[in-house]
mmCIF file of N, CA and C in Angstrom:
data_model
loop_
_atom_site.group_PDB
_atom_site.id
_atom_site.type_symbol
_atom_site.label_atom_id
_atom_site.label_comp_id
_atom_site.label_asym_id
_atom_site.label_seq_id
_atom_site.Cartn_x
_atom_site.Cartn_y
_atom_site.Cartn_z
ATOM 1 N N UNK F 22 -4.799 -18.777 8.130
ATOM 2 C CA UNK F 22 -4.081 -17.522 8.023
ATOM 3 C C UNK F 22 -4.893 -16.412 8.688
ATOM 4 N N UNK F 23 -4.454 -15.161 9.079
ATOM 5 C CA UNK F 23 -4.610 -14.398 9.459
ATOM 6 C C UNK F 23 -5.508 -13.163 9.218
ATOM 7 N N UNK F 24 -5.998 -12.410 9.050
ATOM 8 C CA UNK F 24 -6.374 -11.030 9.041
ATOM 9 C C UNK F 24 -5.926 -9.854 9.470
ATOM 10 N N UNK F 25 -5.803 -9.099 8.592
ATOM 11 C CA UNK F 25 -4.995 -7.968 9.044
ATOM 12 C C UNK F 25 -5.646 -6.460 8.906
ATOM 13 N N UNK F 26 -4.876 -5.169 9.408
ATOM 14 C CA UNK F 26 -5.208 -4.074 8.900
ATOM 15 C C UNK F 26 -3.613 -2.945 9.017
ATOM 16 N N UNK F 27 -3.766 -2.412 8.247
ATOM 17 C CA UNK F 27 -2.197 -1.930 8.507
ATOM 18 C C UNK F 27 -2.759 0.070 8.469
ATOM 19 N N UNK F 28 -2.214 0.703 9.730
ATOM 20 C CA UNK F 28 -2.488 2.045 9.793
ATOM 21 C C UNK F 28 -1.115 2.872 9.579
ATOM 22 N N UNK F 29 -0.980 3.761 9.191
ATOM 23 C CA UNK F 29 0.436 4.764 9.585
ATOM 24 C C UNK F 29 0.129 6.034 9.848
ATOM 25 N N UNK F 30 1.002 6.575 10.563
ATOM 26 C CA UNK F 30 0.924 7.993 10.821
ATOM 27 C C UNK F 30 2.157 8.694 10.652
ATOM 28 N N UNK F 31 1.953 9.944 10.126
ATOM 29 C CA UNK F 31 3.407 10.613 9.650
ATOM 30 C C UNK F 31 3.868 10.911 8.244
ATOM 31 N N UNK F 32 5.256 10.710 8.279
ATOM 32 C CA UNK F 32 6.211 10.919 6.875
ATOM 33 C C UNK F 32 5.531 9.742 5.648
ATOM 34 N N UNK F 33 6.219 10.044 4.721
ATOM 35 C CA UNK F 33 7.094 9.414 3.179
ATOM 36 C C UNK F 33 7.102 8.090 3.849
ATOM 37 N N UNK F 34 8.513 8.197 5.066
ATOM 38 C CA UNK F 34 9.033 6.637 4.974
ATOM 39 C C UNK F 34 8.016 6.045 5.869
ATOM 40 N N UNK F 35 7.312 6.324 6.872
ATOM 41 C CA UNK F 35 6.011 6.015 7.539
ATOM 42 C C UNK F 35 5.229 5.063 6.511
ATOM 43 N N UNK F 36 4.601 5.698 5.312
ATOM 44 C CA UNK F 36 3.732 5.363 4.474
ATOM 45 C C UNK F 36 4.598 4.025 3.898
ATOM 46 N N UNK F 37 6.158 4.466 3.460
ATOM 47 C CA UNK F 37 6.657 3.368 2.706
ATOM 48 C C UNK F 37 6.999 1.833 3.187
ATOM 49 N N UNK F 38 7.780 2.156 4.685
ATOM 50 C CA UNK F 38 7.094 0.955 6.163
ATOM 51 C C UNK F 38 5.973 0.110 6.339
ATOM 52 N N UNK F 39 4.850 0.991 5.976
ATOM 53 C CA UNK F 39 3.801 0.348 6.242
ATOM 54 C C UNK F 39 3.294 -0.416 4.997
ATOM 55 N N UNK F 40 3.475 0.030 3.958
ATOM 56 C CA UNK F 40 3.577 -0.832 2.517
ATOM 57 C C UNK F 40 4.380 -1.903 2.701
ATOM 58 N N UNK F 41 5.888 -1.547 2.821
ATOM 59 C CA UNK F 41 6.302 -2.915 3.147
ATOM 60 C C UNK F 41 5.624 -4.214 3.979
ATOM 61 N N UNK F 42 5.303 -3.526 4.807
ATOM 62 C CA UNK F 42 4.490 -4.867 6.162
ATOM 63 C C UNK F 42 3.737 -5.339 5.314
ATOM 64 N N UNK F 43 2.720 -4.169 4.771
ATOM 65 C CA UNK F 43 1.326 -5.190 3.991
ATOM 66 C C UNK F 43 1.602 -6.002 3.120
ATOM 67 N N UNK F 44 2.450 -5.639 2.057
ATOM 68 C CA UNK F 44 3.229 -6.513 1.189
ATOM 69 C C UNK F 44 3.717 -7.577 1.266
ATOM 70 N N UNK F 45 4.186 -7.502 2.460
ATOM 71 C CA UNK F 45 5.344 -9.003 3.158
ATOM 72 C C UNK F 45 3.865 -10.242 3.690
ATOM 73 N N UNK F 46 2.891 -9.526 4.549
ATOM 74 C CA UNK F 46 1.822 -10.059 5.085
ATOM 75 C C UNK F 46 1.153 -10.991 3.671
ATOM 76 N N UNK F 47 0.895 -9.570 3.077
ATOM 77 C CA UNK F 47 -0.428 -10.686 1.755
ATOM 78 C C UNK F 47 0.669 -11.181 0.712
ATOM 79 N N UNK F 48 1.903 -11.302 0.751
ATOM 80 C CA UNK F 48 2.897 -12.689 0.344
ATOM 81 C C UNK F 48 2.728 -13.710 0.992
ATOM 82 N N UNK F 49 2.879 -13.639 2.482
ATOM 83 C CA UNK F 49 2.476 -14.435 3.428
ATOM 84 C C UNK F 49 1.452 -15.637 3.353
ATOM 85 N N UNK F 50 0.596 -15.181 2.871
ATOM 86 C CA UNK F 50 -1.142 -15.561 2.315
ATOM 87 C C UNK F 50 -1.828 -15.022 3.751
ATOM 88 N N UNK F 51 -1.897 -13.820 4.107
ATOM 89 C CA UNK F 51 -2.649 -13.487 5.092
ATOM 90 C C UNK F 51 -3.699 -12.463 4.105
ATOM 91 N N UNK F 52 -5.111 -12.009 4.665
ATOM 92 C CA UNK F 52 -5.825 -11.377 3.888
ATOM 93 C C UNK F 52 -5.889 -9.922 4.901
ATOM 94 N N UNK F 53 -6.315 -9.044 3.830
ATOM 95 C CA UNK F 53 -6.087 -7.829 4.302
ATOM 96 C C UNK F 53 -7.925 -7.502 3.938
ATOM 97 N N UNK F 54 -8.062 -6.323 5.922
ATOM 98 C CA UNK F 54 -9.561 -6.064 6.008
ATOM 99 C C UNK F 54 -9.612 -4.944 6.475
ATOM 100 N N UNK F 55 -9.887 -3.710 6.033
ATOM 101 C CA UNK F 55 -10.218 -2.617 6.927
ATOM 102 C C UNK F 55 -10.732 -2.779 8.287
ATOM 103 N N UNK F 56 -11.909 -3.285 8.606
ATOM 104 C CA UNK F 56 -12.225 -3.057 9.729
ATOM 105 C C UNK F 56 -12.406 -4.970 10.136
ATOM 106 N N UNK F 57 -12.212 -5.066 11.775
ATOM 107 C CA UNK F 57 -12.546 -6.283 12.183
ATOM 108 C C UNK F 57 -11.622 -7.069 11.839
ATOM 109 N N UNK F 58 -10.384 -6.925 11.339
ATOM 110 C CA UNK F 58 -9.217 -8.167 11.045
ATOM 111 C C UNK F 58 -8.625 -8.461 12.582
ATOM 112 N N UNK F 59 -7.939 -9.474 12.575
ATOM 113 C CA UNK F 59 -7.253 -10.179 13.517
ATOM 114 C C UNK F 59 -6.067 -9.306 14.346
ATOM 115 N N UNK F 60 -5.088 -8.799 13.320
ATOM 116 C CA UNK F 60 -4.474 -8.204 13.381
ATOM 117 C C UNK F 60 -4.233 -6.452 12.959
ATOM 118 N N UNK F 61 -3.859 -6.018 13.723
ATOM 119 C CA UNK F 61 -3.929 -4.249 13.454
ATOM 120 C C UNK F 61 -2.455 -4.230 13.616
ATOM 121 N N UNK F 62 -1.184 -3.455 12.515
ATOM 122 C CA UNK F 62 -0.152 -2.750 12.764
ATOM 123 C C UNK F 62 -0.351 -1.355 12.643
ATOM 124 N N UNK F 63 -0.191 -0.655 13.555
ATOM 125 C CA UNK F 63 0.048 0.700 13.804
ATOM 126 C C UNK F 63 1.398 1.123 13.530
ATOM 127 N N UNK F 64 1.854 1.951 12.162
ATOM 128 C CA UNK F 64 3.418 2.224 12.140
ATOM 129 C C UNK F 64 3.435 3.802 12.548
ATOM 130 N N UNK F 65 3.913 4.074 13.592
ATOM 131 C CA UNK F 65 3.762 5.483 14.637
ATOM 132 C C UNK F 65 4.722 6.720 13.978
ATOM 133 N N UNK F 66 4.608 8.050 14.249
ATOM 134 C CA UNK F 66 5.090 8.987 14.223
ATOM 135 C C UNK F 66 5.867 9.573 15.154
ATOM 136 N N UNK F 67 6.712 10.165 15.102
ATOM 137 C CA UNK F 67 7.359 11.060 16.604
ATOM 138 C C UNK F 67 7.665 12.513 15.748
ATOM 139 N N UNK F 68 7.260 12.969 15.026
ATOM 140 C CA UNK F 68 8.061 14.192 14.085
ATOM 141 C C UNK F 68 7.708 15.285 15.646
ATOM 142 N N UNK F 69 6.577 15.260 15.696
ATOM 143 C CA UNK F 69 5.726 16.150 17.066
ATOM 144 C C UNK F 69 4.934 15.912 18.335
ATOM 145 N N UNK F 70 4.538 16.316 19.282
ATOM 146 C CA UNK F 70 3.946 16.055 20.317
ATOM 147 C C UNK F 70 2.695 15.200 19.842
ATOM 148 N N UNK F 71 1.686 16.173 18.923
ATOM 149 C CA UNK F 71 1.061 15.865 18.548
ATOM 150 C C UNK F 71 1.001 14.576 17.586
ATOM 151 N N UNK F 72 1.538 14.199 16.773
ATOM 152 C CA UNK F 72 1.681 13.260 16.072
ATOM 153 C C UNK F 72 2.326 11.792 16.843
ATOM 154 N N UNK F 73 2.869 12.280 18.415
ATOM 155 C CA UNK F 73 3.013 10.952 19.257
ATOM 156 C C UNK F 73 1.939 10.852 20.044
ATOM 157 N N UNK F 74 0.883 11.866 20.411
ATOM 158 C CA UNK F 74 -0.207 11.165 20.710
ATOM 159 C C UNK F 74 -1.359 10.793 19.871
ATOM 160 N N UNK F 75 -0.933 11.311 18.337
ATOM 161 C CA UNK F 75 -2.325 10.461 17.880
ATOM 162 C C UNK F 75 -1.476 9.257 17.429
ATOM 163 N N UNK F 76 -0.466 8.564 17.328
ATOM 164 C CA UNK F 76 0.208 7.294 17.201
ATOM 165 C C UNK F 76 -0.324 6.618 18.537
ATOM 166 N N UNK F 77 -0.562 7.091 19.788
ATOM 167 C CA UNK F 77 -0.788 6.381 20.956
ATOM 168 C C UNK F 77 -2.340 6.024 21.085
ATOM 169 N N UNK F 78 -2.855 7.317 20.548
ATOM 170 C CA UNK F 78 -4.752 6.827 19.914
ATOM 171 C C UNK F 78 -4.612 6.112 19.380
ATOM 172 N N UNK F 79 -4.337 6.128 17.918
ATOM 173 C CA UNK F 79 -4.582 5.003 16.990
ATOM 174 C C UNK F 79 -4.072 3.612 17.571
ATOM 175 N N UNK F 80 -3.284 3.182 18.587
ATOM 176 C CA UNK F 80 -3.226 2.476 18.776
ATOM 177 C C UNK F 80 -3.914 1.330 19.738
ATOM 178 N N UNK F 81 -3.955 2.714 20.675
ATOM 179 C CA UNK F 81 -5.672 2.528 21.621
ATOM 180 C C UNK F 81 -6.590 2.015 20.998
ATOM 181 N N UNK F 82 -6.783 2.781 19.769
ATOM 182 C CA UNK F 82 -8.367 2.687 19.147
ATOM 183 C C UNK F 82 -8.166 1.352 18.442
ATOM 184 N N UNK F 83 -6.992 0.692 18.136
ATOM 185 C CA UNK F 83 -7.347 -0.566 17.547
ATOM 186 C C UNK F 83 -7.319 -1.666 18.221
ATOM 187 N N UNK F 84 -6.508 -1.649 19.520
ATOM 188 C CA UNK F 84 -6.811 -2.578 20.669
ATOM 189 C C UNK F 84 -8.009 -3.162 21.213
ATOM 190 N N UNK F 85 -9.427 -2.232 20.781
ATOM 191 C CA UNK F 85 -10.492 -2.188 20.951
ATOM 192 C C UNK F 85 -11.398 -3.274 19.972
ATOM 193 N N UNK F 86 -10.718 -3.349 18.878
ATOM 194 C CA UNK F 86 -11.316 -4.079 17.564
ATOM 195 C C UNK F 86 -10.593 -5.253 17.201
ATOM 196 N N UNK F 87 -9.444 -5.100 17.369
ATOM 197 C CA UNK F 87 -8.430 -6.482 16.772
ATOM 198 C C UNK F 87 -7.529 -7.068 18.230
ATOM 199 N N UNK F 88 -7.320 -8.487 17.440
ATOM 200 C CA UNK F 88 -7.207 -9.297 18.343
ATOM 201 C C UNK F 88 -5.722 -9.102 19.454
ATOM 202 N N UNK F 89 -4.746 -8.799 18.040
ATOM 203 C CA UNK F 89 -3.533 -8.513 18.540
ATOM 204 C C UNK F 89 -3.178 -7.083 17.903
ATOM 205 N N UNK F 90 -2.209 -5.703 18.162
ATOM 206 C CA UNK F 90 -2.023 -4.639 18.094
ATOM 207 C C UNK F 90 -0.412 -4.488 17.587
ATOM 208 N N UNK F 91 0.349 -4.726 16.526
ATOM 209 C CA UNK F 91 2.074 -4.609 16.730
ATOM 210 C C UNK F 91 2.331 -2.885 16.347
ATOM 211 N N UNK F 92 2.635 -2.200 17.443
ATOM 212 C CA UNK F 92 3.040 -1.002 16.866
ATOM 213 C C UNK F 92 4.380 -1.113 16.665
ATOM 214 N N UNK F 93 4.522 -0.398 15.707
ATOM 215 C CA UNK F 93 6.324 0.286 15.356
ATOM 216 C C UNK F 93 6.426 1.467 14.644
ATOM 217 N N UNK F 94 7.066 1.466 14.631
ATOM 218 C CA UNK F 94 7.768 2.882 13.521
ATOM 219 C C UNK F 94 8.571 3.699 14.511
ATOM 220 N N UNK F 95 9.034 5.337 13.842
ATOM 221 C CA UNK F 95 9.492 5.801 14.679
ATOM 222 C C UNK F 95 9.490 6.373 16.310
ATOM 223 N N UNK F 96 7.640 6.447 16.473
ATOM 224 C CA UNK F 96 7.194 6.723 17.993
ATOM 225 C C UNK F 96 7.737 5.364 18.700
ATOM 226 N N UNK F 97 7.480 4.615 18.067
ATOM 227 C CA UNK F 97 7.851 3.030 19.216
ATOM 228 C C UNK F 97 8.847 2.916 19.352
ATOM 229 N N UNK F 98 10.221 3.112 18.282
ATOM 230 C CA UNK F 98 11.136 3.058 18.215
ATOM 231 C C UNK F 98 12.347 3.753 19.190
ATOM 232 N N UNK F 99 11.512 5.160 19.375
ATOM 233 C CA UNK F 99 12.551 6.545 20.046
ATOM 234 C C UNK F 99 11.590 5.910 21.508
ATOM 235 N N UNK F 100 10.568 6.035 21.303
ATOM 236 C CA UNK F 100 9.424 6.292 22.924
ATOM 237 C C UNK F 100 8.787 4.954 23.111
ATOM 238 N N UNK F 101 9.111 3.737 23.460
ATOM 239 C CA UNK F 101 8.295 2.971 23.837
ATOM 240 C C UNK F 101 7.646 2.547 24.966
ATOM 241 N N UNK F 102 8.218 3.094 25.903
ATOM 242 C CA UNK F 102 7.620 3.632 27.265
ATOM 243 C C UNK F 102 6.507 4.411 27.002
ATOM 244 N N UNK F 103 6.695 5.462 26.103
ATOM 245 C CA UNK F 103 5.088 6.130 26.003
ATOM 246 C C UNK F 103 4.101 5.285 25.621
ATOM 247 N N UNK F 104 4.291 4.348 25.009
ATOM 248 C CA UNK F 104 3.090 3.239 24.505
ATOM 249 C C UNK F 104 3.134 2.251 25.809
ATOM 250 N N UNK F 105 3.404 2.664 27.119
ATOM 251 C CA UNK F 105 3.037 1.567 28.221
ATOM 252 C C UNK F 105 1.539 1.871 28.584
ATOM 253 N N UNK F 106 1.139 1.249 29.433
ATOM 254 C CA UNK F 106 -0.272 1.373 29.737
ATOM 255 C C UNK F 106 -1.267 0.983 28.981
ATOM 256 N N UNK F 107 -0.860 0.489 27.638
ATOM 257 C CA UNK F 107 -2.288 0.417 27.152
ATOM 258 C C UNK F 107 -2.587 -1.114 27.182
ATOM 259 N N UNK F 108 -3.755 -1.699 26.408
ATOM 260 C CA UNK F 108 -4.226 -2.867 26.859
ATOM 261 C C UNK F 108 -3.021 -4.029 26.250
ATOM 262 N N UNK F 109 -3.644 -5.345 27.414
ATOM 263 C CA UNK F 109 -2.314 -6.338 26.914
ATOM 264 C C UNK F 109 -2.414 -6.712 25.413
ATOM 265 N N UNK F 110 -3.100 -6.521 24.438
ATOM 266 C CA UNK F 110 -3.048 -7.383 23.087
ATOM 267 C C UNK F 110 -2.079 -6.087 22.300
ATOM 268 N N UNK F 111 -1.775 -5.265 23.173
ATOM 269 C CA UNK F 111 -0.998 -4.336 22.004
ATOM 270 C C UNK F 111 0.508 -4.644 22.402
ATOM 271 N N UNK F 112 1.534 -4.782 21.201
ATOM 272 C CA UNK F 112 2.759 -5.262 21.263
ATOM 273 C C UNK F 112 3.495 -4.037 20.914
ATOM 274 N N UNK F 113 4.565 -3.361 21.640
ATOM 275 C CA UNK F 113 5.384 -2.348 20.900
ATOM 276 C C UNK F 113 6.616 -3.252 20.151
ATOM 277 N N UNK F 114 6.840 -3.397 19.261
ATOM 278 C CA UNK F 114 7.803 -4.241 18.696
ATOM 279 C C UNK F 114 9.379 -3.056 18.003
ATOM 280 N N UNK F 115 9.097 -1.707 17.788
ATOM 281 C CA UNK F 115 9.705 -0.959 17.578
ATOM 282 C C UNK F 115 10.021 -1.013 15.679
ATOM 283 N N UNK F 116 10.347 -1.269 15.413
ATOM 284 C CA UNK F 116 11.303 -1.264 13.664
ATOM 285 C C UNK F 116 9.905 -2.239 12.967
ATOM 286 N N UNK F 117 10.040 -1.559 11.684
ATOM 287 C CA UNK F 117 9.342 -2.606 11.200
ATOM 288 C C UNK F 117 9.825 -3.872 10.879
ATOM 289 N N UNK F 118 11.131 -4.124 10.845
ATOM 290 C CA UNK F 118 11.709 -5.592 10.854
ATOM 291 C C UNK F 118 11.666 -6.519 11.897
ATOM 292 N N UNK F 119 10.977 -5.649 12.899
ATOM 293 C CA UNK F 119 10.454 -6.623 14.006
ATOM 294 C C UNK F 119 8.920 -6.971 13.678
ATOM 295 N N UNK F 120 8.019 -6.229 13.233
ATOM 296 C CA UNK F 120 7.012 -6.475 12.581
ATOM 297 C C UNK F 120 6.964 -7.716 11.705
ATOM 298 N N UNK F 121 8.170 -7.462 10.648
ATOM 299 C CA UNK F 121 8.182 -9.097 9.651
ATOM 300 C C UNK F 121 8.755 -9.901 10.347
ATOM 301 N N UNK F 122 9.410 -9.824 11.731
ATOM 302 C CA UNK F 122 10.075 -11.483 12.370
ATOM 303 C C UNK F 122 8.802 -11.776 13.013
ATOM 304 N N UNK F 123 7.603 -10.572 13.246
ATOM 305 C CA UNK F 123 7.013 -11.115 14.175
ATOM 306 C C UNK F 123 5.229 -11.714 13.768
ATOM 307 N N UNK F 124 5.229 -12.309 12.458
ATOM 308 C CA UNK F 124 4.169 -12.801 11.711
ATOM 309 C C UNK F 124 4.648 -14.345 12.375
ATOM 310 N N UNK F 125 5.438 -14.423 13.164
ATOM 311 C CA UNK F 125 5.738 -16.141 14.229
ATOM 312 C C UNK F 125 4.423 -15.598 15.134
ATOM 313 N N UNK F 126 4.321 -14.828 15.527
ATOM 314 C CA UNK F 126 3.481 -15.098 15.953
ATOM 315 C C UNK F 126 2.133 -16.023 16.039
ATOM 316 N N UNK F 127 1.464 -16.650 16.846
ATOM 317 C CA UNK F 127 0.513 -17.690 16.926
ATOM 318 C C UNK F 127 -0.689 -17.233 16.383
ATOM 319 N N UNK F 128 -0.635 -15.938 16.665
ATOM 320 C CA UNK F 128 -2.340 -15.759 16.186
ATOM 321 C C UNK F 128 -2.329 -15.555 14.318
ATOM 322 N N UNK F 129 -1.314 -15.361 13.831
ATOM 323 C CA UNK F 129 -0.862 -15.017 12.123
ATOM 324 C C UNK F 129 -1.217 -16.482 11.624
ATOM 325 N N UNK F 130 -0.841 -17.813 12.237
ATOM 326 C CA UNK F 130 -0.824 -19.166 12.034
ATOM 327 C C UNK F 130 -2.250 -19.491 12.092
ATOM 328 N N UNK F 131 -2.778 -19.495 13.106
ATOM 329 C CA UNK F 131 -3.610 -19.523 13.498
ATOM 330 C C UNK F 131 -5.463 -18.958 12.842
ATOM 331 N N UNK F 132 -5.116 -17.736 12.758
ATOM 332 C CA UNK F 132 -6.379 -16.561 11.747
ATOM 333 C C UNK F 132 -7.236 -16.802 12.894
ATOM 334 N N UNK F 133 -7.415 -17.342 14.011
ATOM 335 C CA UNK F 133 -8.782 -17.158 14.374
ATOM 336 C C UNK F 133 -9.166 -16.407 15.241
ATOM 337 N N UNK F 134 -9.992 -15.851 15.484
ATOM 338 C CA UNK F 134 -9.964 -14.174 16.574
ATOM 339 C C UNK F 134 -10.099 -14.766 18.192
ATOM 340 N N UNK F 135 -10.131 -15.989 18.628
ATOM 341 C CA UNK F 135 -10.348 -16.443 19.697
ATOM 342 C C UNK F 135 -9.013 -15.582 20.584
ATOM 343 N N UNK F 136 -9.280 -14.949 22.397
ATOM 344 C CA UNK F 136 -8.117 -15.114 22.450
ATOM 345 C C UNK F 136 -6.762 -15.672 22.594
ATOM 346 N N UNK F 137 -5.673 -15.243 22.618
ATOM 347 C CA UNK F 137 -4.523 -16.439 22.900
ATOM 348 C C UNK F 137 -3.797 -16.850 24.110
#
């Protein structure tokens, strides 16, 4: 199984999104790690300018540490073109229900930080 870390930025339902994921994950039997997990979800903001580029940092900044990157929420959702450019392990997946179809992923099966 996997390793994870789950970030949000923004609202209420931001925070409540990103609970869901973690929830669904450590049902899963995946383990949850602040720093150095396998996996990083970034659930993004768009309320402001500002709050879509620190959704595009934070997502940067975890591309750097974890193996694979799934952003969503509302920045990915409205703007996912703005999340182009950054490195290949980051996934814009948009909704967080693409987030829970997307624990198929190989590296969730898998847990091991090698890349894929």
């Amino acid at each position: 199984m996997a390793t994870f870390s789950v970030r949000f930025l923004g609202c209420k339902v931001s925070h409540v999104d990103a609970q869901e994921i973690r929830e669904r994950l450590l049902a899963d039997g995946h383990s949850e790690l602040r720093d150095d997990a396998d996996v990083a979800i970034v659930n993004t903001c768009c309320v402001t300018h500002e709050a879509v580029r620190k959704s595009r940092h934070a997502a940067s900044r975890a591309a750097r540490t974890h193996r694979r990157v799934y952003v969503t929420g509302c920045g990915a959702s409205l703007d996912a073109d703005g999340f182009a450019g950054l490195p290949e392990n980051v996934v814009v997946v948009g909704t967080p229900a693409a987030v829970k179809r997307a624990v198929a992923d190989p590296v969730f099966k898998s847990g091991t930080a090698s890349p894929i």
